[in-house]
Structures are given as C-alpha cells and as structure tokens.
Amino acid sequence: MTTADDVLREYRRARLPPAHASRGRRLDGSPSAPPSTTDTAAALEWMEAHLSSLATPAAADPPAPRHGRRAASSVTPQALARLEAAAAHTARLSRLLEERLASLNAAPPPAAAPPPLAAVRVAPRAAPPPAAALAAAMDARAAALSAAAPAAAARLSALRAAVAQAEALAAAAPAPAPSSSSATTTTASSSAPLSSAPSASAPSSSATTTTTTSTSAPSSLPSAYPSFLPPPAALAAAAHALAAALSPPSDAPLVPLSLFSDGLMLHRGPFRPYGTHAADSFAAQLATSHPPHELCAAHPRGFRLAVYDHSASTHATAAAAAAAAAAAAAAAAAPSVASLPQLLDGQSLLVPLSVDRLLRRLPAHVLRDGQLLPVRAEVAAGLRAPDDHAPPPDAEALRAARLRRFQPEEAATGK
C-alpha cells in the first residue's frame, strides 16, 4: 500500500529542483544551499508546472486509514440473543414433533375405528364493558363501601371492647354474688351530686357520678339486642370508663344515662329500645368509650355523665319496681327534696314526676327586686285540674300573677 510519504519521497528523487545563480535555501528541506538554488520565483514556476504530476498519483492511490473502520449493525446483542433462543426453541419443538409423528406412524392400527369426535361449540368471548359503565360501577362500589365504613368501624370497635371485657372477666377471680341493689359513686369533689334534682335548694357539683344498681348480667338477651354490641354488663362498664375519663368544666350540666337489658334512656326519657337507630348508634359509641355525638352536639362546652346500670332487668321491670318503691315512699312522710340514695340508684328517673312531687320541690316564694313573689301557688293553679264544684279560675288574676313574676317593677307601679 502506497502512502503520501512514499509519493513525496519518490517525487523528490525523480525531479530535482533547477540550479540558479543566486544564493538561497533549497526547496527539498536542506539546511543550506549553494548560490545556484536561491531564485524563489523560478522555483515556484517549476512547482506549478509539475503540480499535476504530484496530484495524479496521490488521487489514484489514496492513503489507507491507520485503523480499520468498524461495521455498524442494526441488531442489538439482546435482540440477537432472543432470536437465537427462539430458533433453538423452534428446533427443539420440531424435533419433538418429528419423534411423535414417527412413533405414531410405527404404531399398529387400532382394532376398531374410534367414534367420531363430538362437535364442540365455543361461545365467543363477551366484549368488555364500555369505559363509562366500568367507571360508573367503580363509583357505585366506592360509594357503597364508604357508606358502610362507619358502621363497620363501630361494630369492629364494639367487638374489640367486648373481647377485652370478656378476657378481663375470665382472667379475674370469681367475685362474690352481688346483692339485689348496690350503689357505687365516683366523684371528683366532696360535694353531694344533688344537681340532678330539679330543686332550687340542690347545690351544684363538679363531680362525675357513675352508679351501678346491678352487676349481674341477664340470663338471656332480648331478640332485638344488636349482635355487634358487647353484653349489657360490658356496655355498662364501658359507659363507666367514659364517665370517669371525662374532664368537663365545673359548671357543666349533668346528663343521667340509664342502661337496661333492652335499651337505654337519657334523663327521664323517652326510652330507646335496642333495634332502633337512636339506641344502636348511641350504644355503639358508648362501647368504644367515646363521647356520643348526640351529647357533644347538645353540650359543646362539655358535660358530666351519671351512669345508672339496670342491665339485669328490662325497662318495664325496672320501672315497675321504681313505681312500687315510690308508692311505698308516698305512704310515709316523703320529704320535699329527693334523698341521696334515691338519686344514686336512679329509680327516681323511672317514675313519672307527679304534680304533687313537682310542687313539693318548688319553692313557695322567691325574692325578686325586693318583692316576695309566690311560685308554688301559681304553678299549682295552672297545673291542677279544677274541681267540679269549684269556681272557674280567674284569668285576670292569673295574668296579673304572671306580670308580677316577669315584670315586678311595672306591676308594683300599676303601669
């Protein structure tokens, strides 16, 4: 292979530059030259004349690169490996099929022809639902799951509380048989919890009162008792724990809660039987020892909870027993204000408040703006039914009495 250096070396050897008279440098790279080689103009003319002879051999035989060119391929090594694997798999399948075909051909014919194959009809695959129908179904399923999530969470929490209560009862030592009626009071101060009685003489209390009238569970639960709730005794224990965990302000109202085997009751009623939404949702929140939403909405500043446990009996049985006790107390000289045991056992909440009991709890007079105003007499005149032989009530007198209560100054001046 001829290179450019070889061409130039051959050119200098074959064609020497002409000799000139003047002194100068030679064109072949010699350091010095005799005076006969210094005519530059003549040398340039000589080079132009012989340029074609220098360019033609170089163009005819171009110099080769020092390194060979790398061939470019459109197939990557990974693709080539996959193709080779596919080819090997195809060859292996072909060999197996050939062996199978040879064994079938070498086998003897069957004694009897096999029955013809039954025609099998394959139903075409149903087309997938459109995107709109699929999205609507997904939205409906998500909405159903979201709606059922709160009830499922409440049921799960109630079951967890029931399991924890059952484990605690199983681990504890057997307690002695409880008496027919017992009372347990947990207070945060030494003042008596008489604020539950609607009497002007009852002092306010910042105590949290929890009362248990029976600790034994009923022999059988009512048919309407929710399955996701713990037993009535465990539900009462969760309510006691909630009442003890509350930290309301000192002037927070006291909310009496009575628990029965067939329902519950706030204040003096109405009674909420299990199986209704009002009772089941309230009891599910009690089972988790969380403040019920109903009480939180009614008392945003906080409340105190007084729990009365009647889980050993139904509401009708407890109300009948309370009515009998009230009748026995009415035969004796009953005080005008309910006693502390009557408040602690919660039986006074189960008996309807009669007119006489209400009048006994009201003050006879109140002092307002320096005037003594009657209270009990005016309420009695408005509540009691008139006697058949009594004269009709004086409407003007009742109107004047109301004016004296609510507008004492105008009533005194006669305006």
JSON list of C-alpha atoms in Angstrom, two decimals, residues 50-206:
[
{"chain": "A", "resi": 50, "resn": "HIS", "atom": "CA", "xyz": [4.85, 19.79, -12.04]},
{"chain": "A", "resi": 51, "resn": "LEU", "atom": "CA", "xyz": [1.78, 20.01, -9.66]},
{"chain": "A", "resi": 52, "resn": "SER", "atom": "CA", "xyz": [-0.37, 17.80, -11.84]},
{"chain": "A", "resi": 53, "resn": "SER", "atom": "CA", "xyz": [2.20, 15.04, -11.79]},
{"chain": "A", "resi": 54, "resn": "LEU", "atom": "CA", "xyz": [2.21, 15.21, -7.98]},
{"chain": "A", "resi": 55, "resn": "ALA", "atom": "CA", "xyz": [-1.60, 15.21, -7.51]},
{"chain": "A", "resi": 56, "resn": "THR", "atom": "CA", "xyz": [-2.49, 12.46, -10.01]},
{"chain": "A", "resi": 57, "resn": "PRO", "atom": "CA", "xyz": [-0.66, 9.54, -8.27]},
{"chain": "A", "resi": 58, "resn": "ALA", "atom": "CA", "xyz": [-1.98, 10.60, -4.86]},
{"chain": "A", "resi": 59, "resn": "ALA", "atom": "CA", "xyz": [-5.59, 10.70, -6.14]},
{"chain": "A", "resi": 60, "resn": "ALA", "atom": "CA", "xyz": [-5.26, 7.39, -7.91]},
{"chain": "A", "resi": 61, "resn": "ASP", "atom": "CA", "xyz": [-3.95, 5.62, -4.83]},
{"chain": "A", "resi": 62, "resn": "PRO", "atom": "CA", "xyz": [-5.46, 7.38, -1.72]},
{"chain": "A", "resi": 63, "resn": "PRO", "atom": "CA", "xyz": [-3.80, 6.65, 1.60]},
{"chain": "A", "resi": 64, "resn": "ALA", "atom": "CA", "xyz": [-5.46, 3.99, 3.70]},
{"chain": "A", "resi": 65, "resn": "PRO", "atom": "CA", "xyz": [-6.55, 4.81, 7.32]},
{"chain": "A", "resi": 66, "resn": "ARG", "atom": "CA", "xyz": [-4.31, 3.62, 10.07]},
{"chain": "A", "resi": 67, "resn": "HIS", "atom": "CA", "xyz": [-7.20, 1.79, 11.78]},
{"chain": "A", "resi": 68, "resn": "GLY", "atom": "CA", "xyz": [-9.87, -0.23, 10.04]},
{"chain": "A", "resi": 69, "resn": "ARG", "atom": "CA", "xyz": [-13.49, 1.04, 10.03]},
{"chain": "A", "resi": 70, "resn": "ARG", "atom": "CA", "xyz": [-15.95, -0.59, 12.38]},
{"chain": "A", "resi": 71, "resn": "ALA", "atom": "CA", "xyz": [-19.03, -2.06, 10.73]},
{"chain": "A", "resi": 72, "resn": "ALA", "atom": "CA", "xyz": [-22.37, -0.74, 12.10]},
{"chain": "A", "resi": 73, "resn": "SER", "atom": "CA", "xyz": [-25.20, -3.26, 12.84]},
{"chain": "A", "resi": 74, "resn": "SER", "atom": "CA", "xyz": [-28.93, -2.54, 13.26]},
{"chain": "A", "resi": 75, "resn": "VAL", "atom": "CA", "xyz": [-29.46, -5.55, 15.58]},
{"chain": "A", "resi": 76, "resn": "THR", "atom": "CA", "xyz": [-28.60, -5.21, 19.26]},
{"chain": "A", "resi": 77, "resn": "PRO", "atom": "CA", "xyz": [-26.95, -8.07, 21.16]},
{"chain": "A", "resi": 78, "resn": "GLN", "atom": "CA", "xyz": [-30.06, -8.56, 23.26]},
{"chain": "A", "resi": 79, "resn": "ALA", "atom": "CA", "xyz": [-32.27, -8.89, 20.19]},
{"chain": "A", "resi": 80, "resn": "LEU", "atom": "CA", "xyz": [-29.81, -11.31, 18.65]},
{"chain": "A", "resi": 81, "resn": "ALA", "atom": "CA", "xyz": [-29.82, -13.42, 21.83]},
{"chain": "A", "resi": 82, "resn": "ARG", "atom": "CA", "xyz": [-33.63, -13.54, 21.80]},
{"chain": "A", "resi": 83, "resn": "LEU", "atom": "CA", "xyz": [-33.62, -14.60, 18.17]},
{"chain": "A", "resi": 84, "resn": "GLU", "atom": "CA", "xyz": [-31.13, -17.35, 18.88]},
{"chain": "A", "resi": 85, "resn": "ALA", "atom": "CA", "xyz": [-33.21, -18.57, 21.84]},
{"chain": "A", "resi": 86, "resn": "ALA", "atom": "CA", "xyz": [-36.36, -18.59, 19.68]},
{"chain": "A", "resi": 87, "resn": "ALA", "atom": "CA", "xyz": [-34.55, -20.51, 16.98]},
{"chain": "A", "resi": 88, "resn": "ALA", "atom": "CA", "xyz": [-33.32, -23.10, 19.49]},
{"chain": "A", "resi": 89, "resn": "HIS", "atom": "CA", "xyz": [-36.84, -23.46, 20.93]},
{"chain": "A", "resi": 90, "resn": "THR", "atom": "CA", "xyz": [-38.29, -23.92, 17.46]},
{"chain": "A", "resi": 91, "resn": "ALA", "atom": "CA", "xyz": [-35.71, -26.54, 16.63]},
{"chain": "A", "resi": 92, "resn": "ARG", "atom": "CA", "xyz": [-36.43, -28.42, 19.85]},
{"chain": "A", "resi": 93, "resn": "LEU", "atom": "CA", "xyz": [-40.19, -28.41, 19.18]},
{"chain": "A", "resi": 94, "resn": "SER", "atom": "CA", "xyz": [-39.64, -29.55, 15.64]},
{"chain": "A", "resi": 95, "resn": "ARG", "atom": "CA", "xyz": [-37.52, -32.46, 16.84]},
{"chain": "A", "resi": 96, "resn": "LEU", "atom": "CA", "xyz": [-40.14, -33.50, 19.39]},
{"chain": "A", "resi": 97, "resn": "LEU", "atom": "CA", "xyz": [-42.92, -33.31, 16.82]},
{"chain": "A", "resi": 98, "resn": "GLU", "atom": "CA", "xyz": [-40.92, -35.37, 14.40]},
{"chain": "A", "resi": 99, "resn": "GLU", "atom": "CA", "xyz": [-40.30, -38.03, 17.04]},
{"chain": "A", "resi": 100, "resn": "ARG", "atom": "CA", "xyz": [-44.00, -38.08, 17.96]},
{"chain": "A", "resi": 101, "resn": "LEU", "atom": "CA", "xyz": [-45.02, -38.39, 14.34]},
{"chain": "A", "resi": 102, "resn": "ALA", "atom": "CA", "xyz": [-42.59, -41.25, 13.81]},
{"chain": "A", "resi": 103, "resn": "SER", "atom": "CA", "xyz": [-43.92, -43.13, 16.84]},
{"chain": "A", "resi": 104, "resn": "LEU", "atom": "CA", "xyz": [-47.48, -42.70, 15.63]},
{"chain": "A", "resi": 105, "resn": "ASN", "atom": "CA", "xyz": [-46.63, -43.97, 12.20]},
{"chain": "A", "resi": 106, "resn": "ALA", "atom": "CA", "xyz": [-44.84, -47.01, 13.62]},
{"chain": "A", "resi": 107, "resn": "ALA", "atom": "CA", "xyz": [-47.75, -47.97, 15.92]},
{"chain": "A", "resi": 108, "resn": "PRO", "atom": "CA", "xyz": [-50.15, -50.70, 14.69]},
{"chain": "A", "resi": 109, "resn": "PRO", "atom": "CA", "xyz": [-53.61, -49.59, 13.57]},
{"chain": "A", "resi": 110, "resn": "PRO", "atom": "CA", "xyz": [-56.42, -49.82, 16.17]},
{"chain": "A", "resi": 111, "resn": "ALA", "atom": "CA", "xyz": [-58.80, -52.78, 16.14]},
{"chain": "A", "resi": 112, "resn": "ALA", "atom": "CA", "xyz": [-61.87, -50.64, 15.77]},
{"chain": "A", "resi": 113, "resn": "ALA", "atom": "CA", "xyz": [-62.22, -47.14, 14.48]},
{"chain": "A", "resi": 114, "resn": "PRO", "atom": "CA", "xyz": [-62.74, -44.64, 17.29]},
{"chain": "A", "resi": 115, "resn": "PRO", "atom": "CA", "xyz": [-66.07, -42.84, 17.43]},
{"chain": "A", "resi": 116, "resn": "PRO", "atom": "CA", "xyz": [-66.20, -39.51, 15.72]},
{"chain": "A", "resi": 117, "resn": "LEU", "atom": "CA", "xyz": [-65.45, -36.55, 17.85]},
{"chain": "A", "resi": 118, "resn": "ALA", "atom": "CA", "xyz": [-68.44, -34.62, 19.05]},
{"chain": "A", "resi": 119, "resn": "ALA", "atom": "CA", "xyz": [-68.79, -31.13, 17.75]},
{"chain": "A", "resi": 120, "resn": "VAL", "atom": "CA", "xyz": [-67.84, -28.63, 20.38]},
{"chain": "A", "resi": 121, "resn": "ARG", "atom": "CA", "xyz": [-69.13, -25.14, 20.12]},
{"chain": "A", "resi": 122, "resn": "VAL", "atom": "CA", "xyz": [-67.17, -22.48, 21.91]},
{"chain": "A", "resi": 123, "resn": "ALA", "atom": "CA", "xyz": [-69.14, -19.40, 22.78]},
{"chain": "A", "resi": 124, "resn": "PRO", "atom": "CA", "xyz": [-67.42, -16.21, 21.70]},
{"chain": "A", "resi": 125, "resn": "ARG", "atom": "CA", "xyz": [-65.94, -14.15, 24.48]},
{"chain": "A", "resi": 126, "resn": "ALA", "atom": "CA", "xyz": [-68.17, -11.32, 25.57]},
{"chain": "A", "resi": 127, "resn": "ALA", "atom": "CA", "xyz": [-67.00, -7.87, 24.72]},
{"chain": "A", "resi": 128, "resn": "PRO", "atom": "CA", "xyz": [-65.63, -5.91, 27.67]},
{"chain": "A", "resi": 129, "resn": "PRO", "atom": "CA", "xyz": [-67.96, -3.31, 29.17]},
{"chain": "A", "resi": 130, "resn": "PRO", "atom": "CA", "xyz": [-67.51, 0.23, 27.93]},
{"chain": "A", "resi": 131, "resn": "ALA", "atom": "CA", "xyz": [-65.35, 2.62, 29.90]},
{"chain": "A", "resi": 132, "resn": "ALA", "atom": "CA", "xyz": [-68.35, 4.66, 31.06]},
{"chain": "A", "resi": 133, "resn": "ALA", "atom": "CA", "xyz": [-70.15, 1.62, 32.52]},
{"chain": "A", "resi": 134, "resn": "LEU", "atom": "CA", "xyz": [-66.97, 0.43, 34.23]},
{"chain": "A", "resi": 135, "resn": "ALA", "atom": "CA", "xyz": [-66.38, 3.86, 35.77]},
{"chain": "A", "resi": 136, "resn": "ALA", "atom": "CA", "xyz": [-70.00, 4.04, 36.97]},
{"chain": "A", "resi": 137, "resn": "ALA", "atom": "CA", "xyz": [-69.72, 0.59, 38.57]},
{"chain": "A", "resi": 138, "resn": "MET", "atom": "CA", "xyz": [-66.49, 1.58, 40.30]},
{"chain": "A", "resi": 139, "resn": "ASP", "atom": "CA", "xyz": [-68.09, 4.79, 41.62]},
{"chain": "A", "resi": 140, "resn": "ALA", "atom": "CA", "xyz": [-71.11, 2.89, 42.92]},
{"chain": "A", "resi": 141, "resn": "ARG", "atom": "CA", "xyz": [-68.92, 0.32, 44.64]},
{"chain": "A", "resi": 142, "resn": "ALA", "atom": "CA", "xyz": [-66.78, 3.04, 46.22]},
{"chain": "A", "resi": 143, "resn": "ALA", "atom": "CA", "xyz": [-69.88, 4.88, 47.45]},
{"chain": "A", "resi": 144, "resn": "ALA", "atom": "CA", "xyz": [-71.31, 1.69, 48.97]},
{"chain": "A", "resi": 145, "resn": "LEU", "atom": "CA", "xyz": [-68.04, 0.92, 50.75]},
{"chain": "A", "resi": 146, "resn": "SER", "atom": "CA", "xyz": [-67.75, 4.49, 52.04]},
{"chain": "A", "resi": 147, "resn": "ALA", "atom": "CA", "xyz": [-71.31, 4.40, 53.38]},
{"chain": "A", "resi": 148, "resn": "ALA", "atom": "CA", "xyz": [-70.73, 1.08, 55.15]},
{"chain": "A", "resi": 149, "resn": "ALA", "atom": "CA", "xyz": [-67.33, 2.07, 56.58]},
{"chain": "A", "resi": 150, "resn": "PRO", "atom": "CA", "xyz": [-68.59, 3.94, 59.72]},
{"chain": "A", "resi": 151, "resn": "ALA", "atom": "CA", "xyz": [-70.94, 1.13, 60.75]},
{"chain": "A", "resi": 152, "resn": "ALA", "atom": "CA", "xyz": [-68.23, -1.46, 60.16]},
{"chain": "A", "resi": 153, "resn": "ALA", "atom": "CA", "xyz": [-65.73, 0.55, 62.19]},
{"chain": "A", "resi": 154, "resn": "ALA", "atom": "CA", "xyz": [-68.20, 0.96, 65.04]},
{"chain": "A", "resi": 155, "resn": "ARG", "atom": "CA", "xyz": [-69.00, -2.75, 65.00]},
{"chain": "A", "resi": 156, "resn": "LEU", "atom": "CA", "xyz": [-65.30, -3.64, 64.98]},
{"chain": "A", "resi": 157, "resn": "SER", "atom": "CA", "xyz": [-64.60, -1.32, 67.89]},
{"chain": "A", "resi": 158, "resn": "ALA", "atom": "CA", "xyz": [-67.54, -2.75, 69.82]},
{"chain": "A", "resi": 159, "resn": "LEU", "atom": "CA", "xyz": [-66.35, -6.30, 69.20]},
{"chain": "A", "resi": 160, "resn": "ARG", "atom": "CA", "xyz": [-62.86, -5.38, 70.35]},
{"chain": "A", "resi": 161, "resn": "ALA", "atom": "CA", "xyz": [-64.24, -3.85, 73.53]},
{"chain": "A", "resi": 162, "resn": "ALA", "atom": "CA", "xyz": [-66.39, -6.94, 74.13]},
{"chain": "A", "resi": 163, "resn": "VAL", "atom": "CA", "xyz": [-63.40, -9.24, 73.65]},
{"chain": "A", "resi": 164, "resn": "ALA", "atom": "CA", "xyz": [-61.28, -7.15, 76.00]},
{"chain": "A", "resi": 165, "resn": "GLN", "atom": "CA", "xyz": [-64.05, -7.16, 78.60]},
{"chain": "A", "resi": 166, "resn": "ALA", "atom": "CA", "xyz": [-64.53, -10.92, 78.29]},
{"chain": "A", "resi": 167, "resn": "GLU", "atom": "CA", "xyz": [-60.80, -11.53, 78.64]},
{"chain": "A", "resi": 168, "resn": "ALA", "atom": "CA", "xyz": [-60.67, -9.31, 81.70]},
{"chain": "A", "resi": 169, "resn": "LEU", "atom": "CA", "xyz": [-63.62, -11.15, 83.28]},
{"chain": "A", "resi": 170, "resn": "ALA", "atom": "CA", "xyz": [-62.06, -14.52, 82.51]},
{"chain": "A", "resi": 171, "resn": "ALA", "atom": "CA", "xyz": [-58.71, -13.51, 84.00]},
{"chain": "A", "resi": 172, "resn": "ALA", "atom": "CA", "xyz": [-60.23, -12.02, 87.15]},
{"chain": "A", "resi": 173, "resn": "ALA", "atom": "CA", "xyz": [-61.03, -14.12, 90.19]},
{"chain": "A", "resi": 174, "resn": "PRO", "atom": "CA", "xyz": [-64.69, -15.08, 90.70]},
{"chain": "A", "resi": 175, "resn": "ALA", "atom": "CA", "xyz": [-66.38, -12.31, 92.67]},
{"chain": "A", "resi": 176, "resn": "PRO", "atom": "CA", "xyz": [-68.99, -13.00, 95.38]},
{"chain": "A", "resi": 177, "resn": "ALA", "atom": "CA", "xyz": [-72.66, -12.90, 94.48]},
{"chain": "A", "resi": 178, "resn": "PRO", "atom": "CA", "xyz": [-73.85, -9.27, 94.39]},
{"chain": "A", "resi": 179, "resn": "SER", "atom": "CA", "xyz": [-76.75, -8.03, 96.45]},
{"chain": "A", "resi": 180, "resn": "SER", "atom": "CA", "xyz": [-80.09, -7.04, 94.98]},
{"chain": "A", "resi": 181, "resn": "SER", "atom": "CA", "xyz": [-79.16, -3.38, 94.79]},
{"chain": "A", "resi": 182, "resn": "SER", "atom": "CA", "xyz": [-75.82, -1.67, 95.27]},
{"chain": "A", "resi": 183, "resn": "ALA", "atom": "CA", "xyz": [-74.52, 1.79, 94.51]},
{"chain": "A", "resi": 184, "resn": "THR", "atom": "CA", "xyz": [-71.03, 2.91, 93.51]},
{"chain": "A", "resi": 185, "resn": "THR", "atom": "CA", "xyz": [-70.18, 6.59, 93.25]},
{"chain": "A", "resi": 186, "resn": "THR", "atom": "CA", "xyz": [-67.01, 8.07, 91.77]},
{"chain": "A", "resi": 187, "resn": "THR", "atom": "CA", "xyz": [-66.67, 11.79, 92.48]},
{"chain": "A", "resi": 188, "resn": "ALA", "atom": "CA", "xyz": [-64.05, 14.43, 91.79]},
{"chain": "A", "resi": 189, "resn": "SER", "atom": "CA", "xyz": [-65.02, 16.55, 94.83]},
{"chain": "A", "resi": 190, "resn": "SER", "atom": "CA", "xyz": [-66.72, 16.07, 98.18]},
{"chain": "A", "resi": 191, "resn": "SER", "atom": "CA", "xyz": [-69.95, 17.85, 97.30]},
{"chain": "A", "resi": 192, "resn": "ALA", "atom": "CA", "xyz": [-73.11, 15.73, 97.05]},
{"chain": "A", "resi": 193, "resn": "PRO", "atom": "CA", "xyz": [-74.44, 15.17, 93.49]},
{"chain": "A", "resi": 194, "resn": "LEU", "atom": "CA", "xyz": [-77.84, 16.77, 94.11]},
{"chain": "A", "resi": 195, "resn": "SER", "atom": "CA", "xyz": [-77.76, 18.87, 90.96]},
{"chain": "A", "resi": 196, "resn": "SER", "atom": "CA", "xyz": [-79.71, 16.18, 89.11]},
{"chain": "A", "resi": 197, "resn": "ALA", "atom": "CA", "xyz": [-82.80, 17.03, 91.18]},
{"chain": "A", "resi": 198, "resn": "PRO", "atom": "CA", "xyz": [-84.83, 19.99, 89.81]},
{"chain": "A", "resi": 199, "resn": "SER", "atom": "CA", "xyz": [-84.80, 21.82, 93.14]},
{"chain": "A", "resi": 200, "resn": "ALA", "atom": "CA", "xyz": [-83.64, 25.33, 93.95]},
{"chain": "A", "resi": 201, "resn": "SER", "atom": "CA", "xyz": [-82.04, 24.10, 97.18]},
{"chain": "A", "resi": 202, "resn": "ALA", "atom": "CA", "xyz": [-79.88, 21.45, 95.46]},
{"chain": "A", "resi": 203, "resn": "PRO", "atom": "CA", "xyz": [-76.24, 22.61, 95.31]},
{"chain": "A", "resi": 204, "resn": "SER", "atom": "CA", "xyz": [-74.25, 22.39, 92.07]},
{"chain": "A", "resi": 205, "resn": "SER", "atom": "CA", "xyz": [-71.46, 19.85, 91.83]},
{"chain": "A", "resi": 206, "resn": "SER", "atom": "CA", "xyz": [-68.48, 19.36, 89.52]}
]
